[in-house]
Amino acid sequence: MLRAHAEHLNPDRVRFNHELTGLTQDESGVLATIRDKDAGRDYTVRARYVIAADGGRTIGALLGVGMSGPRDIMRMVSVHLTADLSPWARDDEVLIRWLVNPDFGGSFSGVLVPMGPDRWGPTSEEWVFHMQYATDNLEAMQEDKVLVRMRATLGLPDCDITVHKISTWVMEGVIADSFRDRSVFFVGDAAHRHPPTGGLGLNSAVHDVHNLCWKLAAALAGRAGDALLDTYESERKLVDQANIDNTIANAMNHFTIDQALNLSADNTPEQNWAELRPLWEDLPTSHGKRHAVNQAIGSQTMEFRHHNVEFGYTYSSSAIVDDGSPDEVPLDGVRLYEPSTRPGHPMPHAFVEREGERVPLGTLVHGGKFLLVAGEDGHDWVEAANKLAAANDLPLTALTVGVLGADYVDVRLAWLKNRGIGRRGVVLVRPDRYVAYRSIGEVADPAAELTSALAHILATPLA
Ligand SMILES: Cc1cc2nc3c(=O)[nH]c(=O)nc-3n(C[C@H](O)[C@H](O)[C@H](O)COP(=O)(O)OP(=O)(O)OC[C@H]3O[C@@H](n4cnc5c(N)ncnc54)[C@H](O)[C@@H]3O)c2cc1C
């Protein structure tokens, strides 16, 4: 789907089996050398900007931009296989299964993940089985030994399994020393690599480019100053570092289950199995152990219900106009997303209506446009925004939301609950759906306020 969309936007110019082999920069941009591996020839491409989305394989080294952080958190071996595991993987509400097998350690004995491609529940056709190995354990490199351990951990010595690929990889927690080198912007795994615990790798990559692309579009159209492009690093680096910290903490938090079970690598397998018995036998230690395990599993919500990490992250930079309101103290900065229109926060979701049709307010932020949402009596803001947009060729949609006399009807009061502004106030949302400016109430001169706010955000003078 992504490929079809990219080819639709850029016909005949999405090129597979082409490799960037060289890159030089000057004042007007970048000269890249590309090898067409099918034709066996090199050619050059001149570009104003480059998005380095190479997983950290080439461009960082070419420009001398390094990465810092822990590099050897855990060694993993992953087996991609086809098998019918439906007789055992019966619960279709489970996505990922952590198998604790005392013969092979604790929580990372085996992690079983469905891979579809057509079905993703218990009848998934393909699976990946991840196993942790000690860094110095040479068995991780021996495919036959890896498969013996996989079958033993699964408890399925005779199951019909077709193995497609076995790969080894190391969990690291590194971040690029710089997210921008003149005309080059590092995104995704080229900017940060961390454990998959929490599923934040590709998600953070998408967040990166979502943050960057509207800024590049504004700069290329001559609507923004270069300083707007610097806010890519100042906004994303903090969030990506927080994501790295979070994913490492998630990986380590699996060991709380082992602690609750009292499993230890220093014990014999027999001792470790004995530690599990109070779970399925009623012994004097059973109540305490079951409660401890229950708590340890509950604590995994930091990985599996981390809504504030996934959605509630905030930005602070020159592309956000601070309204002077105090920082909000989160109730739980990991698990709980608390909607807010304080500048720097993602615009809260709300269903509103137009001609009886239900519309998520967030979908009105699209096509690279800013969205100005005023209260029901904020028509002055809308008028000022439309004039400013026309005078400066700015992509900006302006509307009011409220109960009576507004462009969109807040039938369920979903917006009112979170909008954080009064009837004459306004929220200005960036094309990446982040609140850039807010006025809680009316101001003497909305046109002057908006001009100053947008000039600040776009780092360019406005008429
Ligand atoms: C076991 C595991 C589970 C994961 N689970 C999740 C998950 O649940 N959710 C999640 O969000 N993320 C997850 N991730 C992380 C996710 O896979 C990565 O973060 C994501 O693939 C990064 O995308 P990227 O485009 O930045 O880099 P990559 O996927 O590495 O893509 C970079 C591409 O650039 C190409 N390239 C490199 N150099 C050149 C060059 N010189 N010229 C041309 N092309 C070049 C490479 O061939 C590659 O195709 C997981 C990772 C692992 C290992």
Coordinates of C-alpha atoms and ligand atoms in Angstrom, one line a residue:
M1 CA 0.0 0.0 0.0
L2 CA 2.8 2.4 1.0
R3 CA 4.7 1.6 -2.2
A4 CA 1.7 2.1 -4.4
H5 CA 1.0 5.4 -2.7
A6 CA 4.6 6.5 -3.1
E7 CA 4.6 5.6 -6.8
H8 CA 1.4 7.4 -7.3
L9 CA 2.9 10.6 -5.9
N10 CA 6.2 10.2 -7.6
P11 CA 5.7 8.0 -10.8
D12 CA 8.7 6.1 -12.1
R13 CA 11.0 7.6 -9.5
V14 CA 10.7 5.1 -6.6
R15 CA 13.8 3.1 -7.4
F16 CA 14.6 -0.3 -6.0
N17 CA 18.0 -1.9 -6.1
H18 CA 19.6 1.5 -6.3
E19 CA 22.2 2.4 -3.7
L20 CA 23.5 5.7 -2.4
T21 CA 27.3 5.5 -2.3
G22 CA 28.4 9.0 -2.0
L23 CA 27.2 12.4 -0.7
T24 CA 28.7 15.9 -0.7
Q25 CA 27.1 19.1 0.5
D26 CA 27.5 22.7 -0.5
E27 CA 25.5 25.9 0.1
S28 CA 22.7 25.0 -2.4
G29 CA 22.2 21.5 -1.2
V30 CA 23.4 18.0 -1.8
L31 CA 25.0 16.0 -4.6
A32 CA 24.4 12.3 -4.1
T33 CA 26.0 9.5 -6.1
I34 CA 23.7 6.6 -6.8
R35 CA 24.5 3.1 -8.1
D36 CA 21.9 1.5 -10.3
K37 CA 22.7 -2.1 -9.4
D38 CA 20.7 -3.7 -12.2
A39 CA 22.3 -1.6 -14.9
G40 CA 25.7 -1.6 -13.2
R41 CA 26.1 2.2 -13.6
D42 CA 26.5 5.3 -11.3
Y43 CA 24.7 8.6 -11.7
T44 CA 24.4 11.7 -9.6
V45 CA 21.3 13.5 -8.1
R46 CA 21.3 17.0 -7.0
A47 CA 18.8 17.8 -4.2
R48 CA 18.0 20.7 -1.9
Y49 CA 17.4 18.3 1.1
V50 CA 18.0 14.7 1.9
I51 CA 16.0 12.5 4.3
A52 CA 18.5 9.9 5.6
A53 CA 16.1 6.9 6.2
D54 CA 18.8 4.3 5.7
G55 CA 18.5 2.6 9.1
G56 CA 21.9 4.1 10.0
R57 CA 23.8 2.1 7.4
T58 CA 25.4 4.7 5.1
I59 CA 24.8 8.4 5.4
G60 CA 25.8 8.9 9.1
A61 CA 29.2 7.4 8.3
L62 CA 29.6 9.5 5.1
L63 CA 28.9 12.7 7.1
G64 CA 30.7 11.7 10.3
V65 CA 27.5 11.8 12.4
G66 CA 27.9 9.1 15.1
M67 CA 25.4 7.5 17.5
S68 CA 25.7 7.4 21.3
G69 CA 24.2 5.1 23.9
P70 CA 24.4 1.5 25.1
R71 CA 25.1 -1.0 22.3
D72 CA 24.9 -4.4 23.8
I73 CA 21.7 -4.6 26.0
M74 CA 20.7 -8.1 25.0
R75 CA 21.6 -10.6 22.3
M76 CA 18.6 -12.2 20.5
V77 CA 18.1 -15.0 18.0
S78 CA 14.9 -14.9 15.9
V79 CA 13.5 -17.8 13.9
H80 CA 11.0 -17.0 11.2
L81 CA 8.8 -20.1 10.6
T82 CA 5.6 -21.6 9.2
A83 CA 3.7 -24.0 11.4
D84 CA 0.1 -24.7 12.6
L85 CA 0.3 -23.6 16.2
S86 CA -3.4 -23.2 16.6
P87 CA -3.9 -26.3 18.8
W88 CA -1.7 -24.6 21.5
A89 CA -2.0 -20.9 20.8
R90 CA -5.7 -21.0 21.5
D91 CA -6.6 -17.6 22.9
D92 CA -7.4 -15.2 20.0
E93 CA -7.1 -12.1 22.2
V94 CA -3.4 -12.7 22.7
L95 CA -1.0 -11.2 20.2
I96 CA 2.5 -11.8 21.7
R97 CA 3.2 -14.8 23.9
W98 CA 6.1 -14.8 26.4
L99 CA 7.0 -18.4 27.3
V100 CA 8.7 -18.8 30.6
N101 CA 10.6 -22.1 30.5
P102 CA 12.9 -22.6 33.6
D103 CA 15.1 -24.9 31.5
F104 CA 16.2 -21.9 29.4
G105 CA 15.9 -18.9 31.7
G106 CA 12.9 -16.7 32.4
S107 CA 10.9 -14.2 30.5
F108 CA 13.0 -14.1 27.4
S109 CA 13.1 -18.0 27.1
G110 CA 10.9 -17.5 24.0
V111 CA 8.7 -14.8 22.6
L112 CA 6.2 -16.0 20.0
V113 CA 4.8 -13.4 17.6
P114 CA 2.3 -14.1 14.8
M115 CA 3.4 -12.9 11.3
G116 CA 0.3 -13.5 9.2
P117 CA 0.4 -12.8 6.4
D118 CA -3.4 -13.4 6.0
R119 CA -4.4 -14.3 9.5
W120 CA -2.9 -12.9 12.7
G121 CA -4.6 -14.8 15.5
P122 CA -4.1 -18.4 16.6
T123 CA -4.3 -19.6 13.0
S124 CA -1.5 -17.3 11.8
E125 CA 0.3 -19.2 9.0
E126 CA 3.7 -17.8 9.9
W127 CA 5.4 -16.9 13.2
V128 CA 8.6 -15.5 14.6
F129 CA 10.1 -17.0 17.7
H130 CA 12.6 -14.8 19.6
M131 CA 15.1 -16.2 22.2
Q132 CA 17.5 -14.4 24.4
Y133 CA 21.1 -15.7 24.6
A134 CA 23.9 -14.6 26.9
T135 CA 26.4 -12.4 24.8
D136 CA 29.1 -15.0 25.1
N137 CA 26.9 -18.1 24.3
L138 CA 28.3 -19.5 21.1
E139 CA 25.2 -21.7 20.7
A140 CA 23.4 -18.6 19.4
M141 CA 25.4 -18.9 16.2
Q142 CA 24.6 -22.7 15.7
E143 CA 21.4 -23.1 13.8
D144 CA 20.8 -26.8 14.8
K145 CA 21.2 -25.9 18.5
V146 CA 18.9 -22.9 18.2
L147 CA 16.2 -25.1 16.7
V148 CA 16.6 -27.7 19.4
R149 CA 16.1 -25.0 22.0
M150 CA 13.1 -23.5 20.2
R151 CA 11.3 -26.8 20.0
A152 CA 12.1 -27.6 23.7
T153 CA 10.9 -24.1 24.8
L154 CA 7.7 -24.5 22.9
G155 CA 7.3 -28.0 24.2
L156 CA 6.7 -29.2 20.7
P157 CA 9.5 -31.7 19.7
D158 CA 7.5 -33.3 16.9
C159 CA 5.5 -30.4 15.5
D160 CA 5.8 -29.9 11.7
I161 CA 7.8 -26.7 11.4
T162 CA 9.3 -25.1 8.3
V163 CA 12.1 -22.7 9.1
H164 CA 12.6 -19.8 6.7
K165 CA 15.3 -17.8 8.3
I166 CA 17.3 -17.6 11.6
S167 CA 18.8 -14.2 12.4
T168 CA 20.7 -12.8 15.3
W169 CA 20.5 -9.2 16.5
V170 CA 21.5 -7.1 19.4
M171 CA 19.3 -4.8 21.4
E172 CA 20.9 -1.3 21.6
G173 CA 19.7 2.1 22.8
V174 CA 21.5 4.6 20.6
I175 CA 20.6 8.0 19.3
A176 CA 22.3 10.1 16.5
D177 CA 24.6 12.8 17.9
S178 CA 22.8 15.2 15.5
F179 CA 19.4 14.9 13.7
R180 CA 20.4 17.5 11.1
D181 CA 23.7 18.0 9.2
R182 CA 23.1 21.1 7.0
S183 CA 20.7 19.8 4.3
V184 CA 20.5 16.2 5.6
F185 CA 17.9 15.1 8.2
F186 CA 18.2 11.7 10.0
V187 CA 15.0 9.9 10.7
G188 CA 13.9 6.5 11.9
D189 CA 16.5 3.9 12.7
A190 CA 19.2 6.2 11.3
A191 CA 18.3 8.6 14.1
H192 CA 17.6 6.1 17.0
R193 CA 17.7 2.4 17.5
H194 CA 16.3 0.7 20.6
P195 CA 14.7 -2.5 21.9
P196 CA 11.4 -3.5 20.2
T197 CA 9.7 -3.8 23.6
G198 CA 6.9 -1.3 23.3
G199 CA 6.8 -1.3 19.5
L200 CA 8.2 2.2 19.2
G201 CA 10.8 1.7 16.4
L202 CA 8.8 2.2 13.2
N203 CA 6.2 4.2 15.2
S204 CA 8.9 6.8 16.2
A205 CA 10.2 6.7 12.6
V206 CA 6.7 7.7 11.3
H207 CA 6.5 10.4 14.1
D208 CA 9.9 11.8 12.9
V209 CA 8.9 12.2 9.3
H210 CA 5.4 13.5 10.3
N211 CA 7.2 16.2 12.3
L212 CA 9.7 16.9 9.5
C213 CA 7.8 16.8 6.2
W214 CA 5.5 19.8 6.7
K215 CA 8.5 21.9 7.7
L216 CA 10.4 20.8 4.6
A217 CA 7.4 21.6 2.4
A218 CA 7.1 25.1 4.0
A219 CA 10.8 25.8 3.5
L220 CA 10.7 24.5 -0.1
A221 CA 7.7 26.7 -0.9
G222 CA 9.5 29.8 0.6
R223 CA 7.0 30.1 3.4
A224 CA 9.3 29.3 6.3
G225 CA 12.8 30.3 7.4
D226 CA 15.6 27.8 7.9
A227 CA 15.2 28.0 11.7
L228 CA 11.9 26.1 11.4
L229 CA 14.0 23.1 10.1
D230 CA 16.2 23.3 13.2
T231 CA 13.1 22.6 15.3
Y232 CA 13.0 19.0 13.8
E233 CA 16.0 18.2 16.1
S234 CA 14.9 20.2 19.1
E235 CA 11.5 18.6 19.0
R236 CA 12.2 15.1 18.1
K237 CA 15.5 14.3 19.8
L238 CA 14.0 14.7 23.3
V239 CA 11.0 12.5 22.4
D240 CA 13.1 9.9 20.7
Q241 CA 15.5 9.8 23.7
A242 CA 12.5 9.4 26.0
N243 CA 11.3 6.5 23.7
I244 CA 14.7 4.8 24.0
D245 CA 14.7 5.1 27.8
N246 CA 11.1 3.8 27.8
T247 CA 11.9 0.7 25.6
I248 CA 15.0 -0.2 27.6
A249 CA 12.9 0.1 30.8
N250 CA 10.2 -2.1 29.2
A251 CA 12.8 -4.7 28.3
M252 CA 14.2 -4.8 31.8
N253 CA 10.7 -4.8 33.4
H254 CA 10.1 -8.3 32.0
F255 CA 12.7 -9.5 34.5
T256 CA 10.3 -8.4 37.3
I257 CA 8.3 -11.5 36.3
D258 CA 11.4 -13.7 36.8
Q259 CA 12.0 -12.0 40.2
A260 CA 8.4 -12.6 41.3
L261 CA 8.7 -16.3 40.2
N262 CA 12.1 -16.4 41.9
L263 CA 13.8 -17.8 38.8
S264 CA 17.5 -17.5 38.7
A265 CA 20.2 -18.4 36.2
D266 CA 22.3 -19.6 39.2
N267 CA 19.6 -22.2 40.1
T268 CA 19.5 -25.7 38.5
P269 CA 16.5 -26.3 36.2
E270 CA 15.0 -28.5 38.9
Q271 CA 15.2 -25.7 41.5
N272 CA 13.6 -23.3 39.0
W273 CA 10.7 -25.7 38.2
A274 CA 10.2 -26.1 42.0
E275 CA 9.8 -22.3 42.2
L276 CA 6.9 -22.5 39.7
R277 CA 5.0 -25.2 41.6
P278 CA 3.1 -22.9 44.0
L279 CA 1.3 -21.4 40.9
W280 CA -0.5 -24.6 40.0
E281 CA -0.4 -26.4 43.4
D282 CA -1.9 -25.1 46.6
L283 CA 1.2 -24.7 48.8
P284 CA 1.8 -22.4 51.8
T285 CA 3.6 -20.0 49.5
S286 CA 1.0 -20.0 46.8
H287 CA -1.0 -16.9 47.8
G288 CA 2.1 -14.7 48.1
K289 CA 3.6 -16.0 44.9
R290 CA 0.5 -15.6 42.8
H291 CA 0.0 -12.1 44.0
A292 CA 3.6 -11.2 43.3
V293 CA 3.3 -12.6 39.8
N294 CA 0.0 -10.9 39.2
Q295 CA 1.6 -7.6 40.2
A296 CA 4.7 -8.1 38.0
I297 CA 2.4 -8.9 35.0
G298 CA 0.3 -5.8 35.8
S299 CA 3.4 -3.7 35.8
Q300 CA 3.9 -4.7 32.1
T301 CA 1.2 -2.1 31.3
M302 CA 4.1 0.3 31.1
E303 CA 4.8 -1.4 27.8
F304 CA 1.4 -2.6 26.6
R305 CA -0.8 0.4 27.6
H306 CA 1.7 3.2 27.2
H307 CA -0.8 5.6 25.6
N308 CA 1.0 8.7 26.7
V309 CA 4.3 7.5 25.2
E310 CA 2.6 6.6 21.9
F311 CA 0.4 9.6 21.6
G312 CA 0.7 12.2 24.3
Y313 CA 4.4 13.2 23.8
T314 CA 4.8 17.0 23.7
Y315 CA 7.1 19.5 21.9
S316 CA 8.8 22.6 23.1
S317 CA 10.7 24.7 20.5
S318 CA 10.5 28.0 18.6
A319 CA 7.8 26.4 16.4
I320 CA 5.5 26.4 19.5
V321 CA 4.3 29.7 21.1
D322 CA 4.3 29.2 24.8
D323 CA 1.1 30.7 26.3
G324 CA 2.6 31.0 29.8
S325 CA 0.3 28.4 31.3
P326 CA 2.0 26.2 33.9
D327 CA 3.4 22.9 32.9
E328 CA 0.8 20.1 33.4
V329 CA 1.9 17.5 36.0
P330 CA 1.0 14.1 34.4
L331 CA -0.9 11.6 36.6
D332 CA 1.0 8.8 34.9
G333 CA 3.3 10.1 32.1
V334 CA 3.6 6.6 30.6
R335 CA 0.2 5.0 30.7
L336 CA -2.3 7.8 30.7
Y337 CA -2.8 10.2 27.9
E338 CA -4.5 13.3 29.2
P339 CA -5.9 15.5 26.4
S340 CA -4.8 19.1 26.5
T341 CA -4.6 22.1 24.1
R342 CA -1.7 23.6 25.9
P343 CA 0.8 24.6 23.1
G344 CA 3.1 21.7 22.3
H345 CA 0.5 19.1 23.0
P346 CA -1.2 17.0 20.3
M347 CA -4.6 18.3 19.4
P348 CA -7.2 16.3 21.4
H349 CA -9.6 14.1 19.5
A350 CA -13.3 15.1 19.4
F351 CA -16.2 14.1 17.2
V352 CA -18.1 17.1 15.9
E353 CA -20.9 17.4 13.3
R354 CA -21.5 19.3 10.1
E355 CA -24.9 18.9 8.4
G356 CA -25.7 16.0 10.6
E357 CA -22.5 14.1 9.6
R358 CA -20.0 13.1 12.3
V359 CA -16.5 14.3 11.7
P360 CA -13.3 13.6 13.8
L361 CA -11.9 17.1 14.4
G362 CA -8.4 15.8 13.8
T363 CA -9.2 14.9 10.2
L364 CA -9.7 18.6 9.4
V365 CA -6.0 18.9 9.8
H366 CA -4.8 17.5 6.5
G367 CA -3.1 18.4 3.2
G368 CA -0.2 20.2 5.0
K369 CA -2.5 22.9 6.2
F370 CA -2.6 24.7 9.6
L371 CA -6.0 24.6 11.3
L372 CA -7.4 27.4 13.4
V373 CA -10.3 26.3 15.7
A374 CA -12.1 29.2 17.4
G375 CA -14.8 29.1 20.0
E376 CA -18.4 29.7 18.8
D377 CA -18.0 33.5 19.3
G378 CA -14.5 33.6 17.8
H379 CA -15.5 34.8 14.3
D380 CA -12.9 37.6 14.5
W381 CA -10.2 35.0 14.7
V382 CA -11.5 33.3 11.6
E383 CA -11.8 36.5 9.6
A384 CA -8.2 37.5 10.7
A385 CA -6.9 34.1 9.8
N386 CA -8.5 34.1 6.3
K387 CA -7.0 37.5 5.5
L388 CA -3.6 36.5 6.8
A389 CA -3.6 33.3 4.7
A390 CA -4.7 35.2 1.6
A391 CA -2.0 37.9 2.0
N392 CA 0.8 35.4 2.6
D393 CA -0.3 32.4 0.6
L394 CA -0.5 30.3 3.7
P395 CA -2.2 26.9 3.8
L396 CA -4.6 27.6 6.7
T397 CA -8.1 26.5 7.4
A398 CA -10.1 28.5 9.9
L399 CA -13.4 27.6 11.5
T400 CA -15.5 27.8 14.7
V401 CA -16.6 24.8 16.8
G402 CA -19.4 25.1 19.4
V403 CA -23.0 24.5 20.0
L404 CA -24.9 27.4 18.4
G405 CA -23.6 29.7 15.7
A406 CA -20.5 27.7 14.9
D407 CA -19.2 26.0 11.7
Y408 CA -19.0 22.6 13.4
V409 CA -21.5 21.5 16.0
D410 CA -20.1 20.1 19.2
V411 CA -23.1 17.9 19.8
R412 CA -21.5 15.6 22.4
L413 CA -19.5 18.4 24.0
A414 CA -16.5 16.3 23.2
W415 CA -14.4 19.4 22.2
L416 CA -15.8 21.6 25.0
K417 CA -14.4 19.1 27.6
N418 CA -10.9 19.4 26.3
R419 CA -10.6 22.6 24.3
G420 CA -9.2 24.6 27.1
I421 CA -10.4 27.9 25.6
G422 CA -13.5 30.0 26.1
R423 CA -16.2 31.1 23.5
R424 CA -13.9 33.8 22.1
G425 CA -10.6 31.9 22.4
V426 CA -8.7 30.0 19.7
V427 CA -6.4 27.1 19.2
L428 CA -4.0 27.1 16.2
V429 CA -2.9 23.6 15.1
R430 CA 0.1 22.8 13.0
P431 CA 0.0 20.5 9.9
D432 CA 1.3 17.7 12.1
R433 CA -1.6 18.1 14.5
Y434 CA 0.3 19.7 17.3
V435 CA -1.1 22.8 19.0
A436 CA 1.2 25.7 18.1
Y437 CA -0.6 28.6 19.7
R438 CA -3.6 29.2 22.0
S439 CA -5.5 32.1 23.3
I440 CA -7.8 31.2 26.1
G441 CA -10.0 34.2 25.6
E442 CA -10.5 37.2 23.3
V443 CA -7.7 39.6 22.4
A444 CA -7.8 43.2 21.3
D445 CA -6.3 42.6 17.9
P446 CA -6.6 39.0 16.6
A447 CA -4.9 39.9 13.3
A448 CA -1.8 41.2 15.0
E449 CA -1.8 38.2 17.5
L450 CA -2.0 35.6 14.7
T451 CA 0.5 37.4 12.5
S452 CA 3.0 37.4 15.3
A453 CA 2.3 33.8 16.3
L454 CA 2.6 32.4 12.7
A455 CA 5.7 34.5 12.0
H456 CA 7.3 33.1 15.1
I457 CA 6.3 29.5 14.2
L458 CA 7.4 29.7 10.6
A459 CA 10.5 31.8 11.4
T460 CA 9.8 34.3 8.7
P461 CA 8.3 37.8 8.5
L462 CA 4.6 37.9 7.4
A463 CA 2.6 40.7 5.8
Ligands
LIG1 C1 12.3 -8.0 16.4 C2 11.8 -6.6 16.1 C3 10.5 -6.2 16.3 C4 10.1 -5.0 16.1 N1 8.8 -4.6 16.3 C5 8.4 -3.4 16.1 C6 7.0 -3.0 16.4 O1 6.2 -3.8 16.9 N2 6.7 -1.7 16.1 C7 7.5 -0.8 15.6 O2 7.1 0.4 15.5 N3 8.8 -1.1 15.3 C8 9.2 -2.4 15.6 N4 10.5 -2.7 15.3 C9 11.5 -1.7 14.8 C10 11.3 -1.4 13.3 O3 11.5 -2.6 12.5 C11 12.3 -0.4 12.8 O4 12.3 0.7 13.7 C12 12.0 0.2 11.4 O5 12.1 -0.8 10.5 C13 12.9 1.3 11.1 O6 12.6 1.8 9.8 P1 13.6 2.6 8.9 O7 12.9 2.8 7.6 O8 14.1 3.8 9.7 O9 14.9 1.7 8.7 P2 15.0 0.3 8.0 O10 13.8 -0.6 8.2 O11 16.3 -0.3 8.4 O12 15.1 0.6 6.4 C14 16.2 1.3 5.9 C15 16.3 0.9 4.4 O13 17.3 1.7 3.8 C16 18.1 0.8 3.0 N5 19.4 1.4 2.8 C17 20.4 1.5 3.7 N6 21.5 2.1 3.1 C18 21.2 2.4 1.9 C19 21.8 3.0 0.8 N7 23.1 3.4 0.9 N8 21.2 3.2 -0.4 C20 19.9 2.7 -0.6 N9 19.2 2.1 0.4 C21 19.8 2.0 1.6 C22 18.1 -0.5 3.6 O14 18.3 -1.5 2.7 C23 16.7 -0.6 4.2 O15 15.7 -1.1 3.3 C24 11.0 -4.0 15.5 C25 12.3 -4.4 15.3 C26 12.7 -5.7 15.6 C27 14.2 -6.0 15.3

